[in-house]
């Protein structure tokens, strides 16, 4: 199962043709105190897995304020809010100018970071560096249709991963055997998470020897789905346009570049994002039960309708 049934939370799967009309909001809308633009922004992310924000002042200060409209910034070994160039300041390929294939971040965390935002502040004396987005749920739907046996392998085989690029850290998820590439709700069977970063994958020493050939065939088929021209959405970010995406769904990458790029951004926890979206949904798009009961005496306590499905 790849789609939810609640109309407010239904996922819209997409491929390369999303380039014709990518989900977009303006910085002015998002920052307005009435929160309508914020709800539009988070709704875009929920439906499509990403959204562009146009008209962002090309400063780290304005970008940080934008991120914090969602929630507090998640601190990692990379820091909180990043402002970086390709100077190898950290032991990570993001701090180079080489091409990066489609991947999700922090697969080595037990709880990978939820949202990720990037804003290109400047790019001088060079070219390249196009950004790549791939809808992991769309790629998974293709894999399931064309290679159901591969989908099954990637839904069940646990993949260990690690981060040890810095001498001060060694991150591994708990349990250290890791998690499948495709994570599902154990009750509904719905696809809820994609974890894929081949550069962070550890030794598959827990893999049953009889599954070795199946495993490599499965990730080969998966890679073909991710790198198909039908799946890849390429865009050239410019100062003033930020992109935020759901790291549990959308994979990202970039082409190689020359010159000096200054990029800023941050992670936000998935729980913080979903909490903000839930509050704004109750405010701007309440379900039929909330609409029918809001005026009933004692139905609302401490600003919350007691018939809210989350309660």
PDB file of C-alpha atoms in Angstrom:
ATOM      1  CA  UNK A   1       0.000   0.000   0.000  1.00  0.00           C
ATOM      2  CA  UNK A   2       1.503   3.328  -1.056  1.00  0.00           C
ATOM      3  CA  UNK A   3      -1.259   5.864  -0.379  1.00  0.00           C
ATOM      4  CA  UNK A   4      -3.115   7.029   2.696  1.00  0.00           C
ATOM      5  CA  UNK A   5      -6.908   7.236   2.806  1.00  0.00           C
ATOM      6  CA  UNK A   6      -7.337  10.542   4.689  1.00  0.00           C
ATOM      7  CA  UNK A   7      -7.808  13.216   2.008  1.00  0.00           C
ATOM      8  CA  UNK A   8      -5.860  15.753   4.071  1.00  0.00           C
ATOM      9  CA  UNK A   9      -2.852  13.431   4.197  1.00  0.00           C
ATOM     10  CA  UNK A  10      -2.998  11.690   0.802  1.00  0.00           C
ATOM     11  CA  UNK A  11       0.359  11.414  -0.913  1.00  0.00           C
ATOM     12  CA  UNK A  12       0.694  12.502  -4.531  1.00  0.00           C
ATOM     13  CA  UNK A  13       3.397  10.499  -6.270  1.00  0.00           C
ATOM     14  CA  UNK A  14       5.427  12.209  -8.966  1.00  0.00           C
ATOM     15  CA  UNK A  15       8.200  11.761 -11.486  1.00  0.00           C
ATOM     16  CA  UNK A  16      10.258  13.994 -13.739  1.00  0.00           C
ATOM     17  CA  UNK A  17       7.214  15.823 -15.108  1.00  0.00           C
ATOM     18  CA  UNK A  18       6.778  17.589 -11.754  1.00  0.00           C
ATOM     19  CA  UNK A  19       9.275  20.033 -13.301  1.00  0.00           C
ATOM     20  CA  UNK A  20       6.356  21.585 -15.196  1.00  0.00           C
ATOM     21  CA  UNK A  21       4.663  22.762 -11.989  1.00  0.00           C
ATOM     22  CA  UNK A  22       6.595  22.034  -8.787  1.00  0.00           C
ATOM     23  CA  UNK A  23       4.799  22.811  -5.506  1.00  0.00           C
ATOM     24  CA  UNK A  24       5.816  26.332  -4.547  1.00  0.00           C
ATOM     25  CA  UNK A  25       4.996  28.999  -1.979  1.00  0.00           C
ATOM     26  CA  UNK A  26       6.372  32.471  -1.418  1.00  0.00           C
ATOM     27  CA  UNK A  27       8.522  33.510   1.508  1.00  0.00           C
ATOM     28  CA  UNK A  28       6.058  36.310   2.241  1.00  0.00           C
ATOM     29  CA  UNK A  29       3.187  33.800   2.509  1.00  0.00           C
ATOM     30  CA  UNK A  30       5.094  31.488   4.841  1.00  0.00           C
ATOM     31  CA  UNK A  31       6.260  34.268   7.134  1.00  0.00           C
ATOM     32  CA  UNK A  32       2.818  35.918   7.441  1.00  0.00           C
ATOM     33  CA  UNK A  33       1.514  35.788  10.983  1.00  0.00           C
ATOM     34  CA  UNK A  34      -1.876  34.341   9.969  1.00  0.00           C
ATOM     35  CA  UNK A  35      -0.142  30.950   9.326  1.00  0.00           C
ATOM     36  CA  UNK A  36      -2.153  30.285   6.142  1.00  0.00           C
ATOM     37  CA  UNK A  37       0.999  30.306   4.046  1.00  0.00           C
ATOM     38  CA  UNK A  38       2.748  28.076   6.563  1.00  0.00           C
ATOM     39  CA  UNK A  39      -0.121  25.588   6.276  1.00  0.00           C
ATOM     40  CA  UNK A  40       0.126  25.711   2.472  1.00  0.00           C
ATOM     41  CA  UNK A  41       3.872  25.063   2.681  1.00  0.00           C
ATOM     42  CA  UNK A  42       3.585  22.112   5.056  1.00  0.00           C
ATOM     43  CA  UNK A  43       0.648  20.705   3.081  1.00  0.00           C
ATOM     44  CA  UNK A  44       2.819  20.754  -0.050  1.00  0.00           C
ATOM     45  CA  UNK A  45       5.529  18.840   1.786  1.00  0.00           C
ATOM     46  CA  UNK A  46       3.001  16.342   3.105  1.00  0.00           C
ATOM     47  CA  UNK A  47       1.434  15.699  -0.308  1.00  0.00           C
ATOM     48  CA  UNK A  48       4.464  15.874  -2.580  1.00  0.00           C
ATOM     49  CA  UNK A  49       7.329  15.286  -0.180  1.00  0.00           C
ATOM     50  CA  UNK A  50       8.890  18.658  -1.028  1.00  0.00           C
ATOM     51  CA  UNK A  51       8.181  22.303  -1.710  1.00  0.00           C
ATOM     52  CA  UNK A  52      10.060  25.279  -3.078  1.00  0.00           C
ATOM     53  CA  UNK A  53       9.978  28.644  -1.321  1.00  0.00           C
ATOM     54  CA  UNK A  54      10.583  31.669  -3.547  1.00  0.00           C
ATOM     55  CA  UNK A  55      11.582  35.181  -2.590  1.00  0.00           C
ATOM     56  CA  UNK A  56      13.743  34.194   0.393  1.00  0.00           C
ATOM     57  CA  UNK A  57      16.293  36.882   1.277  1.00  0.00           C
ATOM     58  CA  UNK A  58      19.690  35.414   0.404  1.00  0.00           C
ATOM     59  CA  UNK A  59      21.006  35.523   3.955  1.00  0.00           C
ATOM     60  CA  UNK A  60      21.551  32.796   6.556  1.00  0.00           C
ATOM     61  CA  UNK A  61      19.522  34.813   9.077  1.00  0.00           C
ATOM     62  CA  UNK A  62      16.380  34.925   6.913  1.00  0.00           C
ATOM     63  CA  UNK A  63      16.784  31.256   6.001  1.00  0.00           C
ATOM     64  CA  UNK A  64      17.048  30.229   9.646  1.00  0.00           C
ATOM     65  CA  UNK A  65      13.895  32.205  10.456  1.00  0.00           C
ATOM     66  CA  UNK A  66      12.169  30.354   7.620  1.00  0.00           C
ATOM     67  CA  UNK A  67      13.200  26.941   8.979  1.00  0.00           C
ATOM     68  CA  UNK A  68      12.102  27.851  12.477  1.00  0.00           C
ATOM     69  CA  UNK A  69       8.583  28.591  11.252  1.00  0.00           C
ATOM     70  CA  UNK A  70       8.205  24.796  11.228  1.00  0.00           C
ATOM     71  CA  UNK A  71       9.859  23.996  14.539  1.00  0.00           C
ATOM     72  CA  UNK A  72      13.152  23.938  16.342  1.00  0.00           C
ATOM     73  CA  UNK A  73      16.227  22.912  14.366  1.00  0.00           C
ATOM     74  CA  UNK A  74      17.522  19.406  14.948  1.00  0.00           C
ATOM     75  CA  UNK A  75      21.074  19.379  16.221  1.00  0.00           C
ATOM     76  CA  UNK A  76      23.451  16.756  14.808  1.00  0.00           C
ATOM     77  CA  UNK A  77      27.217  16.262  14.594  1.00  0.00           C
ATOM     78  CA  UNK A  78      27.089  18.741  11.684  1.00  0.00           C
ATOM     79  CA  UNK A  79      25.754  21.381  14.065  1.00  0.00           C
ATOM     80  CA  UNK A  80      22.351  23.036  14.041  1.00  0.00           C
ATOM     81  CA  UNK A  81      21.914  25.563  11.240  1.00  0.00           C
ATOM     82  CA  UNK A  82      24.573  25.050   8.551  1.00  0.00           C
ATOM     83  CA  UNK A  83      26.356  27.690   6.510  1.00  0.00           C
ATOM     84  CA  UNK A  84      29.012  25.919   4.470  1.00  0.00           C
ATOM     85  CA  UNK A  85      31.095  25.689   1.308  1.00  0.00           C
ATOM     86  CA  UNK A  86      32.936  22.824  -0.404  1.00  0.00           C
ATOM     87  CA  UNK A  87      35.929  23.207   1.875  1.00  0.00           C
ATOM     88  CA  UNK A  88      36.080  19.681   3.356  1.00  0.00           C
ATOM     89  CA  UNK A  89      35.386  21.193   6.778  1.00  0.00           C
ATOM     90  CA  UNK A  90      33.546  17.972   7.647  1.00  0.00           C
ATOM     91  CA  UNK A  91      34.307  14.391   6.662  1.00  0.00           C
ATOM     92  CA  UNK A  92      31.291  14.139   4.378  1.00  0.00           C
ATOM     93  CA  UNK A  93      30.829  14.222   0.606  1.00  0.00           C
ATOM     94  CA  UNK A  94      28.403  17.139   0.974  1.00  0.00           C
ATOM     95  CA  UNK A  95      31.446  19.305   1.739  1.00  0.00           C
ATOM     96  CA  UNK A  96      33.052  18.550  -1.647  1.00  0.00           C
ATOM     97  CA  UNK A  97      32.195  19.520  -5.221  1.00  0.00           C
ATOM     98  CA  UNK A  98      31.690  15.991  -6.571  1.00  0.00           C
ATOM     99  CA  UNK A  99      28.416  14.637  -7.934  1.00  0.00           C
ATOM    100  CA  UNK A 100      26.119  12.931  -5.420  1.00  0.00           C
ATOM    101  CA  UNK A 101      23.611  10.277  -6.439  1.00  0.00           C
ATOM    102  CA  UNK A 102      20.085  10.182  -5.051  1.00  0.00           C
ATOM    103  CA  UNK A 103      20.159   9.326  -1.346  1.00  0.00           C
ATOM    104  CA  UNK A 104      18.507  10.023   1.975  1.00  0.00           C
ATOM    105  CA  UNK A 105      20.453  11.549   4.860  1.00  0.00           C
ATOM    106  CA  UNK A 106      21.323  10.176   8.292  1.00  0.00           C
ATOM    107  CA  UNK A 107      20.472   6.542   7.578  1.00  0.00           C
ATOM    108  CA  UNK A 108      22.908   5.787  10.413  1.00  0.00           C
ATOM    109  CA  UNK A 109      20.546   7.368  12.970  1.00  0.00           C
ATOM    110  CA  UNK A 110      17.898   5.242  14.633  1.00  0.00           C
ATOM    111  CA  UNK A 111      15.519   8.080  13.760  1.00  0.00           C
ATOM    112  CA  UNK A 112      16.780   9.747  10.563  1.00  0.00           C
ATOM    113  CA  UNK A 113      16.195  13.487  10.314  1.00  0.00           C
ATOM    114  CA  UNK A 114      12.697  14.346   9.091  1.00  0.00           C
ATOM    115  CA  UNK A 115      12.852  17.484   6.950  1.00  0.00           C
ATOM    116  CA  UNK A 116      15.855  19.020   5.249  1.00  0.00           C
ATOM    117  CA  UNK A 117      16.090  22.536   3.839  1.00  0.00           C
ATOM    118  CA  UNK A 118      18.716  23.909   1.448  1.00  0.00           C
ATOM    119  CA  UNK A 119      19.197  27.482   0.278  1.00  0.00           C
ATOM    120  CA  UNK A 120      21.970  28.388  -2.166  1.00  0.00           C
ATOM    121  CA  UNK A 121      23.299  31.768  -1.045  1.00  0.00           C
ATOM    122  CA  UNK A 122      25.872  32.224  -3.804  1.00  0.00           C
ATOM    123  CA  UNK A 123      27.780  30.457  -6.575  1.00  0.00           C
ATOM    124  CA  UNK A 124      30.742  32.303  -8.050  1.00  0.00           C
ATOM    125  CA  UNK A 125      33.489  31.568 -10.585  1.00  0.00           C
ATOM    126  CA  UNK A 126      31.997  28.308 -11.786  1.00  0.00           C
ATOM    127  CA  UNK A 127      29.004  26.313 -12.961  1.00  0.00           C
ATOM    128  CA  UNK A 128      27.107  23.079 -12.378  1.00  0.00           C
ATOM    129  CA  UNK A 129      25.697  21.929  -9.069  1.00  0.00           C
ATOM    130  CA  UNK A 130      22.142  21.222 -10.252  1.00  0.00           C
ATOM    131  CA  UNK A 131      19.982  19.747  -7.499  1.00  0.00           C
ATOM    132  CA  UNK A 132      18.324  16.359  -7.896  1.00  0.00           C
ATOM    133  CA  UNK A 133      15.105  15.208  -6.227  1.00  0.00           C
ATOM    134  CA  UNK A 134      13.555  11.744  -6.580  1.00  0.00           C
ATOM    135  CA  UNK A 135      10.240  10.685  -5.059  1.00  0.00           C
ATOM    136  CA  UNK A 136      11.208   7.495  -3.245  1.00  0.00           C
ATOM    137  CA  UNK A 137       7.553   6.476  -2.922  1.00  0.00           C
ATOM    138  CA  UNK A 138       7.111   6.798  -6.694  1.00  0.00           C
ATOM    139  CA  UNK A 139      10.272   4.775  -7.361  1.00  0.00           C
ATOM    140  CA  UNK A 140       9.075   2.157  -4.868  1.00  0.00           C
ATOM    141  CA  UNK A 141       5.710   1.918  -6.639  1.00  0.00           C
ATOM    142  CA  UNK A 142       7.486   1.218  -9.929  1.00  0.00           C
ATOM    143  CA  UNK A 143       9.729  -1.357  -8.267  1.00  0.00           C
ATOM    144  CA  UNK A 144       6.717  -3.083  -6.727  1.00  0.00           C
ATOM    145  CA  UNK A 145       4.937  -3.273 -10.082  1.00  0.00           C
ATOM    146  CA  UNK A 146       7.911  -4.402 -12.179  1.00  0.00           C
ATOM    147  CA  UNK A 147      10.030  -6.315  -9.650  1.00  0.00           C
ATOM    148  CA  UNK A 148       7.782  -7.406  -6.767  1.00  0.00           C
ATOM    149  CA  UNK A 149      10.403  -9.869  -5.523  1.00  0.00           C
ATOM    150  CA  UNK A 150      12.950  -7.033  -5.239  1.00  0.00           C
ATOM    151  CA  UNK A 151      10.412  -4.888  -3.390  1.00  0.00           C
ATOM    152  CA  UNK A 152       9.935  -7.738  -0.932  1.00  0.00           C
ATOM    153  CA  UNK A 153      13.691  -8.085  -0.359  1.00  0.00           C
ATOM    154  CA  UNK A 154      14.132  -4.344   0.258  1.00  0.00           C
ATOM    155  CA  UNK A 155      11.181  -4.408   2.663  1.00  0.00           C
ATOM    156  CA  UNK A 156      12.635  -7.177   4.791  1.00  0.00           C
ATOM    157  CA  UNK A 157      16.442  -7.240   4.658  1.00  0.00           C
ATOM    158  CA  UNK A 158      17.978  -5.015   7.332  1.00  0.00           C
ATOM    159  CA  UNK A 159      20.802  -2.761   6.176  1.00  0.00           C
ATOM    160  CA  UNK A 160      23.501  -1.727   8.679  1.00  0.00           C
ATOM    161  CA  UNK A 161      24.970   1.753   8.263  1.00  0.00           C
ATOM    162  CA  UNK A 162      27.444   4.040   9.961  1.00  0.00           C
ATOM    163  CA  UNK A 163      28.968   7.517  10.026  1.00  0.00           C
ATOM    164  CA  UNK A 164      32.610   7.770  11.018  1.00  0.00           C
ATOM    165  CA  UNK A 165      33.951  10.580   8.847  1.00  0.00           C
ATOM    166  CA  UNK A 166      34.791  12.659  11.902  1.00  0.00           C
ATOM    167  CA  UNK A 167      37.291  11.307  14.472  1.00  0.00           C
ATOM    168  CA  UNK A 168      34.959  12.363  17.293  1.00  0.00           C
ATOM    169  CA  UNK A 169      31.914  10.315  16.231  1.00  0.00           C
ATOM    170  CA  UNK A 170      30.872   6.801  15.275  1.00  0.00           C
ATOM    171  CA  UNK A 171      27.155   6.630  14.622  1.00  0.00           C
ATOM    172  CA  UNK A 172      25.251   3.400  14.130  1.00  0.00           C
ATOM    173  CA  UNK A 173      21.506   2.849  14.417  1.00  0.00           C
ATOM    174  CA  UNK A 174      19.957   0.819  17.190  1.00  0.00           C
ATOM    175  CA  UNK A 175      19.799  -2.118  16.595  1.00  0.00           C
ATOM    176  CA  UNK A 176      23.134  -2.084  14.733  1.00  0.00           C
ATOM    177  CA  UNK A 177      21.739  -4.503  12.135  1.00  0.00           C
ATOM    178  CA  UNK A 178      19.864  -1.453  10.861  1.00  0.00           C
ATOM    179  CA  UNK A 179      16.564  -1.132   9.057  1.00  0.00           C
ATOM    180  CA  UNK A 180      15.149  -2.124   5.653  1.00  0.00           C
ATOM    181  CA  UNK A 181      15.436   0.263   2.711  1.00  0.00           C
ATOM    182  CA  UNK A 182      11.623   0.349   2.545  1.00  0.00           C
ATOM    183  CA  UNK A 183       9.896   0.788   5.900  1.00  0.00           C
ATOM    184  CA  UNK A 184       6.209   0.020   6.389  1.00  0.00           C
ATOM    185  CA  UNK A 185       3.544   0.593   9.012  1.00  0.00           C
ATOM    186  CA  UNK A 186       3.339  -2.765  10.782  1.00  0.00           C
ATOM    187  CA  UNK A 187      -0.456  -2.441  11.151  1.00  0.00           C
ATOM    188  CA  UNK A 188      -1.628  -0.994   7.823  1.00  0.00           C
ATOM    189  CA  UNK A 189       1.226  -2.153   5.602  1.00  0.00           C
ATOM    190  CA  UNK A 190       1.566   1.381   4.214  1.00  0.00           C
ATOM    191  CA  UNK A 191       4.975   2.458   2.954  1.00  0.00           C
ATOM    192  CA  UNK A 192       6.146   5.126   5.406  1.00  0.00           C
ATOM    193  CA  UNK A 193       9.890   5.526   4.946  1.00  0.00           C
ATOM    194  CA  UNK A 194      12.728   5.171   2.474  1.00  0.00           C
ATOM    195  CA  UNK A 195      16.287   4.791   3.831  1.00  0.00           C
ATOM    196  CA  UNK A 196      18.914   4.671   1.120  1.00  0.00           C
ATOM    197  CA  UNK A 197      22.484   5.887   1.110  1.00  0.00           C
ATOM    198  CA  UNK A 198      24.891   3.412  -0.406  1.00  0.00           C
ATOM    199  CA  UNK A 199      27.848   5.532   0.721  1.00  0.00           C
ATOM    200  CA  UNK A 200      26.848   5.055   4.376  1.00  0.00           C
ATOM    201  CA  UNK A 201      26.059   1.349   4.098  1.00  0.00           C
ATOM    202  CA  UNK A 202      28.131  -0.926   6.326  1.00  0.00           C
ATOM    203  CA  UNK A 203      29.234  -4.506   5.706  1.00  0.00           C
ATOM    204  CA  UNK A 204      26.230  -6.778   5.108  1.00  0.00           C
ATOM    205  CA  UNK A 205      27.709  -9.426   7.396  1.00  0.00           C
ATOM    206  CA  UNK A 206      24.316 -10.433   8.818  1.00  0.00           C
ATOM    207  CA  UNK A 207      22.891 -11.290   5.405  1.00  0.00           C
ATOM    208  CA  UNK A 208      21.931 -14.935   4.896  1.00  0.00           C
ATOM    209  CA  UNK A 209      24.369 -16.344   2.298  1.00  0.00           C
ATOM    210  CA  UNK A 210      21.420 -17.714   0.347  1.00  0.00           C
ATOM    211  CA  UNK A 211      20.097 -14.140  -0.074  1.00  0.00           C
ATOM    212  CA  UNK A 212      23.290 -12.517  -1.374  1.00  0.00           C
ATOM    213  CA  UNK A 213      22.377 -12.817  -5.056  1.00  0.00           C
ATOM    214  CA  UNK A 214      18.777 -11.718  -4.378  1.00  0.00           C
ATOM    215  CA  UNK A 215      19.986  -8.728  -2.368  1.00  0.00           C
ATOM    216  CA  UNK A 216      22.312  -7.427  -5.071  1.00  0.00           C
ATOM    217  CA  UNK A 217      19.708  -8.040  -7.763  1.00  0.00           C
ATOM    218  CA  UNK A 218      17.183  -6.100  -5.669  1.00  0.00           C
ATOM    219  CA  UNK A 219      19.393  -3.046  -5.117  1.00  0.00           C
ATOM    220  CA  UNK A 220      20.348  -3.083  -8.798  1.00  0.00           C
ATOM    221  CA  UNK A 221      16.659  -2.951  -9.734  1.00  0.00           C
ATOM    222  CA  UNK A 222      16.098  -0.235  -7.100  1.00  0.00           C
ATOM    223  CA  UNK A 223      18.979   1.832  -8.449  1.00  0.00           C
ATOM    224  CA  UNK A 224      17.522   1.536 -11.958  1.00  0.00           C
ATOM    225  CA  UNK A 225      14.213   2.929 -10.662  1.00  0.00           C
ATOM    226  CA  UNK A 226      15.952   5.819  -8.906  1.00  0.00           C
ATOM    227  CA  UNK A 227      18.156   6.766 -11.854  1.00  0.00           C
ATOM    228  CA  UNK A 228      15.509   6.429 -14.556  1.00  0.00           C
ATOM    229  CA  UNK A 229      15.013   9.747 -16.399  1.00  0.00           C
ATOM    230  CA  UNK A 230      11.310   9.313 -15.589  1.00  0.00           C
ATOM    231  CA  UNK A 231      12.094   9.546 -11.863  1.00  0.00           C
ATOM    232  CA  UNK A 232      14.636  12.358 -11.735  1.00  0.00           C
ATOM    233  CA  UNK A 233      13.613  15.965 -11.154  1.00  0.00           C
ATOM    234  CA  UNK A 234      16.570  18.268 -11.763  1.00  0.00           C
ATOM    235  CA  UNK A 235      16.515  21.951 -10.864  1.00  0.00           C
ATOM    236  CA  UNK A 236      19.147  24.655 -10.724  1.00  0.00           C
ATOM    237  CA  UNK A 237      18.706  26.455  -7.431  1.00  0.00           C
ATOM    238  CA  UNK A 238      19.334  30.188  -7.380  1.00  0.00           C
ATOM    239  CA  UNK A 239      19.804  32.556  -4.448  1.00  0.00           C
ATOM    240  CA  UNK A 240      16.325  33.409  -3.181  1.00  0.00           C
ATOM    241  CA  UNK A 241      14.808  29.956  -3.746  1.00  0.00           C
ATOM    242  CA  UNK A 242      14.930  27.422  -0.934  1.00  0.00           C
ATOM    243  CA  UNK A 243      13.887  23.782  -1.174  1.00  0.00           C
ATOM    244  CA  UNK A 244      12.637  21.669   1.710  1.00  0.00           C
ATOM    245  CA  UNK A 245      11.922  17.963   1.449  1.00  0.00           C
ATOM    246  CA  UNK A 246      10.824  15.011   3.529  1.00  0.00           C
ATOM    247  CA  UNK A 247      13.985  12.983   4.126  1.00  0.00           C
ATOM    248  CA  UNK A 248      11.835   9.916   4.880  1.00  0.00           C
ATOM    249  CA  UNK A 249      10.442   9.998   1.341  1.00  0.00           C
ATOM    250  CA  UNK A 250      12.381  12.153  -1.124  1.00  0.00           C
ATOM    251  CA  UNK A 251      15.952  11.327  -2.083  1.00  0.00           C
ATOM    252  CA  UNK A 252      18.278  14.131  -3.093  1.00  0.00           C
ATOM    253  CA  UNK A 253      21.570  14.573  -4.905  1.00  0.00           C
ATOM    254  CA  UNK A 254      23.443  17.005  -7.134  1.00  0.00           C
ATOM    255  CA  UNK A 255      25.631  17.238 -10.181  1.00  0.00           C
ATOM    256  CA  UNK A 256      29.314  18.096  -9.856  1.00  0.00           C
ATOM    257  CA  UNK A 257      30.234  21.759  -9.887  1.00  0.00           C
ATOM    258  CA  UNK A 258      33.134  24.148 -10.231  1.00  0.00           C
ATOM    259  CA  UNK A 259      33.752  27.421  -8.461  1.00  0.00           C
ATOM    260  CA  UNK A 260      32.678  28.330  -4.942  1.00  0.00           C
ATOM    261  CA  UNK A 261      29.179  27.672  -3.642  1.00  0.00           C
ATOM    262  CA  UNK A 262      27.854  28.884  -0.327  1.00  0.00           C
ATOM    263  CA  UNK A 263      24.928  26.853   0.936  1.00  0.00           C
ATOM    264  CA  UNK A 264      22.910  27.038   4.122  1.00  0.00           C
ATOM    265  CA  UNK A 265      20.161  24.960   5.653  1.00  0.00           C
ATOM    266  CA  UNK A 266      19.089  22.710   8.488  1.00  0.00           C
ATOM    267  CA  UNK A 267      17.269  19.591   9.609  1.00  0.00           C
ATOM    268  CA  UNK A 268      13.910  19.560  11.413  1.00  0.00           C
ATOM    269  CA  UNK A 269      12.645  16.485  13.243  1.00  0.00           C
ATOM    270  CA  UNK A 270       9.814  14.571  11.619  1.00  0.00           C
ATOM    271  CA  UNK A 271       7.735  14.635  14.796  1.00  0.00           C
ATOM    272  CA  UNK A 272       8.023  18.426  15.054  1.00  0.00           C
ATOM    273  CA  UNK A 273       6.935  18.834  11.422  1.00  0.00           C
ATOM    274  CA  UNK A 274       3.958  16.488  11.802  1.00  0.00           C
ATOM    275  CA  UNK A 275       2.903  18.194  15.029  1.00  0.00           C
ATOM    276  CA  UNK A 276       2.867  21.621  13.379  1.00  0.00           C
ATOM    277  CA  UNK A 277       0.985  20.239  10.379  1.00  0.00           C
ATOM    278  CA  UNK A 278      -1.607  18.576  12.626  1.00  0.00           C
ATOM    279  CA  UNK A 279      -2.278  21.803  14.541  1.00  0.00           C
ATOM    280  CA  UNK A 280      -2.632  23.830  11.346  1.00  0.00           C
ATOM    281  CA  UNK A 281      -4.851  21.176   9.740  1.00  0.00           C
ATOM    282  CA  UNK A 282      -7.259  21.397  12.681  1.00  0.00           C
ATOM    283  CA  UNK A 283      -7.283  25.169  12.216  1.00  0.00           C
ATOM    284  CA  UNK A 284      -7.612  25.458   8.437  1.00  0.00           C
ATOM    285  CA  UNK A 285      -8.942  22.084   7.205  1.00  0.00           C
ATOM    286  CA  UNK A 286     -10.693  20.301  10.087  1.00  0.00           C
ATOM    287  CA  UNK A 287     -12.287  16.958   9.321  1.00  0.00           C
ATOM    288  CA  UNK A 288     -16.058  16.390   9.326  1.00  0.00           C
ATOM    289  CA  UNK A 289     -16.134  15.243  12.954  1.00  0.00           C
ATOM    290  CA  UNK A 290     -14.420  18.379  14.219  1.00  0.00           C
ATOM    291  CA  UNK A 291     -16.649  20.620  12.123  1.00  0.00           C
ATOM    292  CA  UNK A 292     -19.776  18.884  13.431  1.00  0.00           C
ATOM    293  CA  UNK A 293     -18.789  18.953  17.099  1.00  0.00           C
ATOM    294  CA  UNK A 294     -16.982  22.258  17.620  1.00  0.00           C
ATOM    295  CA  UNK A 295     -20.148  24.030  18.767  1.00  0.00           C
ATOM    296  CA  UNK A 296     -21.322  21.284  21.129  1.00  0.00           C
ATOM    297  CA  UNK A 297     -21.041  22.403  24.779  1.00  0.00           C
ATOM    298  CA  UNK A 298     -17.912  21.065  26.501  1.00  0.00           C
ATOM    299  CA  UNK A 299     -16.593  19.576  23.253  1.00  0.00           C
ATOM    300  CA  UNK A 300     -13.627  21.941  23.345  1.00  0.00           C
ATOM    301  CA  UNK A 301     -11.308  21.927  26.368  1.00  0.00           C
ATOM    302  CA  UNK A 302      -8.040  23.857  26.626  1.00  0.00           C
ATOM    303  CA  UNK A 303      -8.402  24.844  22.992  1.00  0.00           C
ATOM    304  CA  UNK A 304      -8.701  21.221  21.792  1.00  0.00           C
ATOM    305  CA  UNK A 305     -11.770  19.412  20.506  1.00  0.00           C
ATOM    306  CA  UNK A 306     -12.088  16.222  22.554  1.00  0.00           C
ATOM    307  CA  UNK A 307     -13.274  14.381  19.422  1.00  0.00           C
ATOM    308  CA  UNK A 308      -9.971  14.990  17.660  1.00  0.00           C
ATOM    309  CA  UNK A 309      -8.836  11.638  16.261  1.00  0.00           C
ATOM    310  CA  UNK A 310      -5.339  12.214  17.640  1.00  0.00           C
ATOM    311  CA  UNK A 311      -6.711  12.324  21.178  1.00  0.00           C
TER     312      UNK A 311
END
